[in-house]
Short mmCIF file of C-alpha atoms in Angstrom, two decimals:
data_model
loop_
_atom_site.label_atom_id
_atom_site.label_comp_id
_atom_site.label_asym_id
_atom_site.label_seq_id
_atom_site.Cartn_x
_atom_site.Cartn_y
_atom_site.Cartn_z
CA MET Y 237 91.47 20.30 60.78
CA LEU Y 238 88.75 18.42 58.59
CA ASN Y 239 90.57 16.08 57.09
CA TYR Y 240 93.26 16.03 60.02
CA ILE Y 241 90.50 14.31 62.33
CA ALA Y 242 89.11 12.33 59.85
CA THR Y 243 91.79 10.29 58.98
CA ARG Y 244 94.63 11.13 61.49
CA ASP Y 245 96.96 8.32 63.76
CA GLY Y 246 94.79 6.75 65.47
CA VAL Y 247 91.12 7.02 63.69
CA ILE Y 248 88.96 4.64 64.26
CA GLN Y 249 87.47 4.32 60.95
CA ASN Y 250 84.06 3.90 59.29
CA GLU Y 251 83.52 0.38 57.70
CA PRO Y 252 82.15 0.87 54.41
CA ASN Y 253 78.26 0.55 54.55
CA LEU Y 254 77.93 -1.64 51.04
CA GLU Y 255 75.07 -4.26 52.05
CA VAL Y 256 71.95 -1.79 51.59
CA PRO Y 257 68.79 -3.41 52.12
CA LEU Y 258 68.47 -3.77 48.14
CA PHE Y 259 71.36 -6.07 48.37
CA LEU Y 260 70.34 -8.02 50.87
CA GLN Y 261 69.46 -11.98 49.84
CA LEU Y 262 66.79 -13.84 51.39
CA ASP Y 263 68.08 -17.10 53.03
CA LYS Y 264 68.00 -20.48 51.12
CA ASN Y 265 65.23 -21.98 52.28
CA THR Y 266 63.28 -19.39 50.83
CA ALA Y 267 63.68 -21.61 47.73
CA LYS Y 268 60.57 -23.81 48.68
CA TYR Y 269 58.02 -20.58 48.06
CA MET Y 270 57.61 -19.16 44.61
CA ALA Y 271 57.95 -15.81 43.86
CA THR Y 272 56.02 -12.98 45.41
CA GLU Y 273 53.78 -10.43 43.12
CA LYS Y 274 56.35 -8.25 44.33
CA GLN Y 275 59.51 -9.41 43.38
CA LYS Y 276 58.21 -10.27 39.83
CA ILE Y 277 56.60 -6.42 39.05
CA LEU Y 278 60.33 -5.15 40.04
CA ILE Y 279 62.31 -7.90 38.28
CA ASP Y 280 59.49 -6.68 34.98
CA ASN Y 281 60.47 -3.07 35.79
CA LEU Y 282 64.71 -3.73 36.24
CA ILE Y 283 64.91 -6.26 32.83
CA LYS Y 284 63.97 -3.21 31.01
CA ASN Y 285 67.83 -2.18 31.46
CA LYS Y 286 68.61 -5.00 28.62
CA LYS Y 287 72.16 -5.38 29.93
CA LEU Y 288 70.63 -7.05 33.61
CA ILE Y 289 69.38 -9.54 31.47
CA GLU Y 290 73.09 -10.85 31.04
CA LEU Y 291 73.87 -11.57 34.65
CA ALA Y 292 73.65 -15.28 35.24
CA GLU Y 293 71.39 -14.98 38.40
CA TYR Y 294 68.59 -13.84 35.88
CA ASP Y 295 69.28 -16.92 34.32
CA ASP Y 296 69.01 -18.97 37.65
CA TYR Y 297 65.52 -16.69 38.25
CA LEU Y 298 64.48 -17.81 34.81
CA SER Y 299 64.89 -22.01 35.01
CA ASN Y 300 63.34 -21.61 39.15
CA SER Y 301 61.28 -18.38 40.09
CA ASN Y 302 60.97 -18.85 43.55
CA MET Y 303 61.69 -16.37 46.09
CA TYR Y 304 65.42 -16.92 46.68
CA THR Y 305 66.15 -17.11 43.16
CA ALA Y 306 64.57 -13.15 42.92
CA SER Y 307 65.82 -11.79 45.68
CA THR Y 308 69.26 -12.57 44.26
CA PHE Y 309 68.86 -11.09 40.41
CA ILE Y 310 67.18 -7.95 42.57
CA ALA Y 311 70.63 -7.55 44.69
CA ALA Y 312 72.96 -8.61 42.04
CA SER Y 313 71.13 -5.87 39.73
CA THR Y 314 70.70 -3.53 42.15
CA ARG Y 315 74.40 -3.79 43.12
CA LEU Y 316 75.29 -3.95 39.67
CA GLU Y 317 73.25 -0.27 39.06
CA TYR Y 318 75.03 0.90 41.26
CA GLU Y 319 78.15 0.39 41.35
CA THR Y 320 78.19 1.42 37.56
CA SER Y 321 76.78 4.43 38.83
CA MET Y 322 79.27 5.57 40.53
CA SER Y 323 82.35 8.33 39.55
CA ASN Y 324 85.30 7.00 37.99
CA MET Y 325 87.49 8.15 40.81
CA TYR Y 326 85.46 6.58 43.39
CA TYR Y 327 84.66 3.47 41.66
CA LEU Y 328 88.27 2.91 41.38
CA LYS Y 329 88.25 2.68 44.98
CA TYR Y 330 85.21 0.49 45.63
CA ILE Y 331 86.47 -2.49 43.33
CA SER Y 332 90.09 -2.18 45.03
CA GLU Y 333 88.74 -1.91 49.24
CA ARG Y 334 85.73 -3.17 49.37
CA PRO Y 335 84.93 -6.14 51.48
CA GLY Y 336 84.98 -9.60 49.47
CA VAL Y 337 87.99 -8.08 47.58
CA VAL Y 338 91.31 -10.11 47.24
CA LYS Y 339 94.56 -8.49 48.56
CA ASP Y 340 97.43 -8.31 47.90
CA SER Y 341 99.43 -9.59 51.36
CA PHE Y 342 101.73 -6.78 51.17
CA LYS Y 343 99.13 -4.07 50.59
CA ASN Y 344 95.51 -2.89 51.58
CA HIS Y 345 93.84 -3.16 48.37
CA GLY Y 346 92.95 -5.64 45.34
CA LEU Y 347 93.84 -3.57 42.62
CA PHE Y 348 96.30 -5.04 39.79
CA ASP Y 349 97.19 -4.41 35.77
CA HIS Y 350 99.53 -5.41 33.05
CA ASN Y 351 102.35 -5.72 36.25
CA GLY Y 352 100.45 -7.92 38.85
CA ALA Y 353 99.71 -5.77 41.96
CA ALA Y 354 98.82 -1.83 40.90
CA ASP Y 355 99.57 1.07 42.24
CA LEU Y 356 95.93 2.75 43.86
CA SER Y 357 97.56 6.30 44.43
CA LYS Y 358 99.33 6.01 40.61
CA TYR Y 359 95.55 4.95 39.16
CA GLU Y 360 93.47 7.47 41.33
CA GLU Y 361 95.54 10.66 39.95
CA GLU Y 362 95.88 9.58 36.45
CA LEU Y 363 91.54 8.92 36.68
CA ASN Y 364 91.73 12.03 38.42
CA ALA Y 365 93.09 13.65 35.43
CA HIS Y 366 91.91 11.88 32.49
CA LYS Y 367 89.12 13.44 30.47
CA GLY Y 368 87.23 11.10 28.04
CA LYS Y 369 85.14 8.13 28.77
CA VAL Y 370 86.44 5.52 30.95
CA TRP Y 371 84.94 1.46 30.00
CA ILE Y 372 83.94 -0.83 32.95
CA ASP Y 373 83.41 -4.57 32.31
CA VAL Y 374 82.36 -7.18 35.03
CA ILE Y 375 83.62 -10.54 34.27
CA SER Y 376 81.77 -13.04 36.32
CA LEU Y 377 81.67 -16.50 36.56
CA ARG Y 378 79.49 -19.49 38.42
CA ARG Y 379 81.04 -20.84 41.66
CA GLU Y 380 80.78 -24.25 40.43
CA ASP Y 381 82.49 -23.05 37.07
CA ALA Y 382 85.31 -21.29 38.85
CA MET Y 383 86.05 -24.46 40.53
CA ASN Y 384 86.15 -26.59 37.82
CA GLN Y 385 88.28 -24.46 35.75
CA SER Y 386 90.59 -23.53 38.05
CA MET Y 387 89.17 -19.83 38.27
CA GLN Y 388 89.14 -19.15 42.79
CA SER Y 389 92.65 -17.34 42.89
CA LYS Y 390 93.42 -13.66 42.13
CA GLU Y 391 96.36 -14.76 40.18
CA SER Y 392 94.77 -17.15 38.16
CA TRP Y 393 92.31 -13.97 37.09
CA GLU Y 394 95.51 -11.59 36.35
CA ARG Y 395 96.82 -14.51 33.96
CA LEU Y 396 93.64 -14.20 32.04
CA LEU Y 397 93.54 -10.91 31.66
CA GLN Y 398 96.88 -10.46 31.27
CA LYS Y 399 96.76 -12.45 28.43
CA HIS Y 400 93.86 -11.52 26.89
CA MET Y 401 94.23 -7.31 27.46
CA VAL Y 402 96.33 -6.82 24.06
CA ASN Y 403 93.58 -7.83 22.12
CA LYS Y 404 90.60 -5.94 24.17
CA ALA Y 405 92.44 -2.68 23.24
CA LYS Y 406 91.74 -3.64 19.70
CA ILE Y 407 87.92 -4.50 19.91
CA LEU Y 408 88.02 -0.91 21.83
CA ASN Y 409 90.05 0.42 19.06
CA ILE Y 410 92.62 1.87 21.43
CA SER Y 411 96.23 2.00 20.42
CA ILE Y 412 98.21 -0.24 22.57
CA HIS Y 413 100.70 2.21 23.55
CA ASP Y 414 98.12 4.54 24.56
CA PHE Y 415 95.88 1.49 26.35
CA LYS Y 416 95.95 1.33 30.54
CA TRP Y 417 93.49 -0.85 32.16
CA CYS Y 418 93.55 -2.01 35.95
CA ALA Y 419 91.58 -4.82 37.97
CA ALA Y 420 90.04 -6.14 41.20
CA PHE Y 421 88.83 -9.83 41.68
CA HIS Y 422 85.94 -10.24 44.10
CA ASP Y 423 85.13 -13.76 45.31
CA GLU Y 424 82.45 -13.56 47.09
CA GLY Y 425 79.37 -15.30 46.70
CA SER Y 426 77.83 -18.04 44.10
CA HIS Y 427 79.45 -15.47 41.01
CA PRO Y 428 83.16 -15.06 42.06
CA HIS Y 429 84.08 -12.33 38.97
CA VAL Y 430 86.55 -9.54 38.47
CA HIS Y 431 86.10 -5.62 38.00
CA VAL Y 432 87.75 -4.33 34.81
CA MET Y 433 88.48 -0.21 33.82
CA MET Y 434 90.58 0.67 30.65
CA TRP Y 435 90.65 3.93 29.05
CA ASP Y 436 93.03 5.84 26.38
CA ASP Y 437 95.85 7.34 28.14
CA LYS Y 438 95.44 10.06 25.69
CA ASP Y 439 91.83 10.84 26.17
CA LYS Y 440 90.20 9.63 22.99
CA ASN Y 441 87.36 7.59 23.40
CA GLY Y 442 87.94 4.59 21.46
CA TYR Y 443 84.24 2.86 20.77
CA LEU Y 444 82.74 -0.45 21.15
CA ASP Y 445 79.60 -2.37 19.29
CA LYS Y 446 77.76 -5.29 19.76
CA GLU Y 447 80.37 -7.29 17.83
CA GLY Y 448 82.99 -6.45 19.90
CA ILE Y 449 81.41 -7.66 22.74
CA ARG Y 450 80.72 -10.61 21.26
CA ALA Y 451 84.57 -11.20 20.39
CA TRP Y 452 85.27 -10.51 23.44
CA ARG Y 453 83.39 -12.77 25.25
CA SER Y 454 83.73 -15.86 22.76
CA GLU Y 455 87.58 -14.92 23.84
CA LEU Y 456 87.67 -15.08 27.32
CA THR Y 457 84.81 -18.07 26.81
CA ASN Y 458 87.16 -20.36 24.46
CA ASP Y 459 89.94 -20.06 26.96
CA ILE Y 460 88.47 -21.18 30.04
CA TYR Y 461 86.38 -23.27 28.37
CA LYS Y 462 88.54 -24.52 26.06
CA ASP Y 463 88.92 -28.60 27.23
CA GLU Y 464 84.85 -29.09 27.11
CA LEU Y 465 84.54 -26.30 24.18
CA TRP Y 466 86.97 -28.84 22.45
CA LEU Y 467 84.86 -32.30 22.88
CA GLU Y 468 81.60 -30.68 22.86
CA ASN Y 469 82.74 -29.38 19.51
CA GLU Y 470 84.24 -33.06 18.59
CA LEU Y 471 80.55 -34.51 19.64
CA LYS Y 472 79.06 -31.58 17.15
CA ASN Y 473 81.13 -32.52 14.10
CA GLU Y 474 80.44 -36.21 14.54
CA ARG Y 475 76.52 -35.58 14.75
CA ARG Y 476 76.66 -33.21 11.76
CA LYS Y 477 78.16 -36.11 9.32
CA SER Y 478 75.82 -38.23 11.11
CA ILE Y 479 73.05 -35.60 9.43
CA GLU Y 480 75.05 -35.15 6.09
CA ASN Y 481 75.17 -39.36 5.91
CA SER Y 482 71.90 -39.72 6.22
CA VAL Y 483 71.00 -37.12 3.78
CA LYS Y 484 73.12 -39.30 1.44
CA GLU Y 485 71.43 -42.03 2.11
CA SER Y 486 67.96 -40.88 1.84
CA MET Y 487 68.78 -39.01 -1.79
CA ASN Y 488 70.67 -42.68 -2.80
CA LYS Y 489 67.19 -44.41 -2.08
CA ALA Y 490 64.81 -41.63 -3.61
CA LEU Y 491 67.16 -41.79 -6.87
CA GLN Y 492 67.27 -44.99 -7.16
CA LYS Y 493 62.97 -45.59 -7.05
CA ALA Y 494 62.81 -42.28 -9.53
CA MET Y 495 65.27 -44.61 -12.29
CA LYS Y 496 63.65 -47.66 -11.86
CA LYS Y 497 60.22 -46.08 -12.30
CA PRO Y 498 60.48 -42.83 -14.08
CA ASP Y 499 56.92 -43.17 -16.12
CA LYS Y 500 54.94 -43.77 -13.26
CA TYR Y 501 53.32 -41.65 -10.36
CA LEU Y 502 56.05 -41.63 -7.42
CA ILE Y 503 54.70 -42.97 -3.95
CA ASN Y 504 57.47 -41.55 -2.18
CA THR Y 505 57.17 -37.85 -1.95
CA LEU Y 506 61.38 -37.65 -1.41
CA SER Y 507 61.37 -39.15 -5.24
CA GLU Y 508 58.74 -37.27 -6.63
CA SER Y 509 60.42 -33.81 -5.19
CA LEU Y 510 63.69 -35.36 -6.96
CA VAL Y 511 62.10 -35.71 -9.92
CA ASN Y 512 60.26 -31.99 -9.93
CA LEU Y 513 63.91 -30.63 -9.20
CA SER Y 514 65.86 -32.20 -11.99
CA LYS Y 515 63.21 -30.88 -14.16
CA SER Y 516 63.90 -27.24 -13.11
CA LEU Y 517 67.98 -27.79 -13.39
CA PRO Y 518 69.84 -25.55 -16.06
CA ASP Y 519 70.92 -27.99 -18.89
CA SER Y 520 74.52 -25.56 -18.39
CA GLY Y 521 76.30 -23.67 -16.08
CA SER Y 522 77.53 -24.20 -12.24
CA LYS Y 523 76.05 -27.56 -10.48
CA SER Y 524 77.30 -25.41 -6.88
CA TYR Y 525 73.76 -24.30 -5.02
CA GLU Y 526 76.03 -21.35 -4.42
CA TYR Y 527 75.13 -20.47 -8.16
CA GLN Y 528 72.25 -21.60 -8.41
CA PRO Y 529 68.68 -19.35 -9.38
CA ASP Y 530 66.39 -18.50 -6.20
CA ASN Y 531 63.56 -21.09 -7.35
CA ILE Y 532 66.43 -23.86 -7.57
CA LYS Y 533 67.62 -22.61 -4.46
CA LYS Y 534 64.02 -23.10 -3.17
CA GLU Y 535 63.19 -26.31 -3.86
CA VAL Y 536 66.40 -27.73 -2.77
CA ASN Y 537 65.54 -26.21 0.84
CA GLU Y 538 62.57 -27.54 0.70
CA ILE Y 539 64.04 -31.47 -0.40
CA VAL Y 540 66.72 -30.65 2.69
CA LYS Y 541 63.86 -29.99 4.93
CA MET Y 542 61.77 -32.94 4.23
CA VAL Y 543 64.63 -35.48 4.80
CA LEU Y 544 65.47 -33.36 8.07
CA SER Y 545 62.46 -33.58 9.56
CA SER Y 546 61.96 -37.41 8.04
CA PRO Y 547 61.75 -40.34 11.67
CA SER Y 548 65.48 -41.75 9.76
CA THR Y 549 66.84 -38.04 10.36
CA GLU Y 550 64.71 -36.59 13.18
CA HIS Y 551 66.87 -38.23 15.92
CA LEU Y 552 70.29 -37.04 14.43
CA MET Y 553 68.75 -33.41 14.06
CA ARG Y 554 67.93 -33.46 17.68
CA GLU Y 555 71.24 -34.47 19.47
CA TYR Y 556 73.10 -32.02 16.86
CA LEU Y 557 70.69 -29.00 17.91
CA GLU Y 558 71.21 -30.56 21.57
CA SER Y 559 75.13 -30.28 21.26
CA ILE Y 560 74.54 -26.69 19.32
CA ALA Y 561 72.62 -25.85 22.87
CA ARG Y 562 75.58 -26.68 24.82
CA ILE Y 563 78.04 -25.12 22.87
CA GLY Y 564 75.59 -22.10 22.78
CA GLY Y 565 75.50 -21.93 27.06
CA TYR Y 566 78.91 -20.99 27.19
CA TYR Y 567 78.27 -17.69 25.48
CA ARG Y 568 74.87 -16.99 26.48
CA ASN Y 569 73.53 -16.40 29.78
CA ASN Y 570 69.49 -17.34 29.14
CA GLY Y 571 67.07 -19.76 27.70
CA GLU Y 572 65.40 -17.52 25.30
CA LYS Y 573 68.35 -16.35 23.55
CA MET Y 574 69.06 -20.70 23.60
CA ILE Y 575 65.78 -20.89 21.67
CA ASP Y 576 66.98 -18.48 19.00
CA LEU Y 577 70.57 -20.09 18.68
CA ILE Y 578 68.50 -23.58 17.98
CA ASN Y 579 66.53 -21.53 15.61
CA GLU Y 580 69.15 -19.87 14.32
CA GLU Y 581 70.74 -23.20 13.40
CA TRP Y 582 68.51 -24.87 12.05
CA GLU Y 583 67.46 -22.02 9.30
CA LYS Y 584 71.03 -22.05 8.08
CA LEU Y 585 70.80 -26.00 7.64
CA ILE Y 586 67.61 -25.11 6.05
CA ALA Y 587 68.19 -22.00 4.27
CA PRO Y 588 71.91 -20.99 4.23
CA LYS Y 589 73.22 -17.79 3.82
CA LYS Y 590 76.45 -17.27 2.14
CA LYS Y 591 78.73 -17.69 4.50
CA ASP Y 592 77.04 -20.90 5.85
CA ARG Y 593 77.91 -24.56 5.06
CA LYS Y 594 75.87 -25.84 1.98
CA VAL Y 595 77.21 -29.39 1.79
CA LEU Y 596 73.54 -31.08 2.67
CA GLN Y 597 72.07 -28.62 -0.28
CA ASN Y 598 74.92 -29.94 -2.52
CA ILE Y 599 74.11 -33.47 -1.55
CA VAL Y 600 70.42 -33.44 -2.96
CA LEU Y 601 71.93 -31.01 -6.39
CA LYS Y 602 73.90 -34.14 -6.61
CA SER Y 603 71.14 -36.07 -6.61
CA ALA Y 604 68.84 -34.33 -9.17
CA TYR Y 605 71.98 -33.85 -11.96
CA GLU Y 606 72.50 -37.83 -11.63
CA PHE Y 607 69.07 -38.34 -12.56
CA LYS Y 608 68.88 -35.81 -15.20
CA HIS Y 609 71.48 -37.13 -16.75
CA ASP Y 610 70.16 -40.71 -16.17
CA ASP Y 611 66.91 -39.32 -17.84
CA PHE Y 612 68.51 -38.02 -20.42
CA GLU Y 613 70.22 -41.33 -21.62
CA ARG Y 614 67.05 -43.11 -21.70
CA ARG Y 615 65.42 -40.34 -23.93
CA LEU Y 616 68.30 -40.95 -26.55
CA ILE Y 617 67.92 -44.70 -26.59
#
């Protein structure tokens, strides 16, 4: 009787009350006022949950901490906390039917899967019987990016996910034969987004680590922004080449000065460092940076740092690191991480690890070995 009176034909259904007060955003006119102390305290508490700093709304708040951006981040983070606290069954209905979801014309929900429009009741039965983990992704774009990349329609998100979900199964370490997924697109606010639910049909859990998360984010980013990233990478490579040429030019000048005045005090610090390095080099063995002892690597790295910090190369370095930051902006969300990215790139240039490029270091070594050979010939004469 309870079910009958609540659901029978002709009943006036309740509208889902999804916009609880904490979800509400302030009017855009409040952007002219600084964020309030209460907002700041609430945000400080919210970001103790590290996943919330990944929200684009937090990036907006960091860039301009006003009342409006603060309320937008609070609303987005509270909604995310609310959504991820739901049971699997309720979450499925929530993403499929809630206000803002883009629905198929012949269905009363917006759920889709690898075949297109999905059978909501079928997935409800499967999840009700499922005993293992269910993985959830919320993939979001800024409104202007969604417009520029033609990602404002349900069909565009369907195509994107259908193209990449086979690889998502591999990232989750789930057999493709047992991998199930469904999703719904919400075209609302300043950040259109898609909710994705994934699980192993055999009730196995799979697993995901930070590398897997980065790999998945990179895969989607590379596809969505492929044209922009191609151009940015071309510019970055050109600037890297300019830096290498600048280092070569600096080393040639230092080498010429050192060879002209081998027995006199060298005024040029770079020439003096090159001479000192040449005296430390072993007489035999590989001339590649990778196979040098640690003390030689340290001297080489100091010379590279000296050249990259010099006035002749400084502007090239600035342009190169700006390119790195722009490319990184497609993969990372907030400014703090961008600083880390630039510092990481600087460290790779100065003190490369095993898998990093060592072109600059090998340019320095080549010049030092040339001076060593020239000095040896002079002593013979």
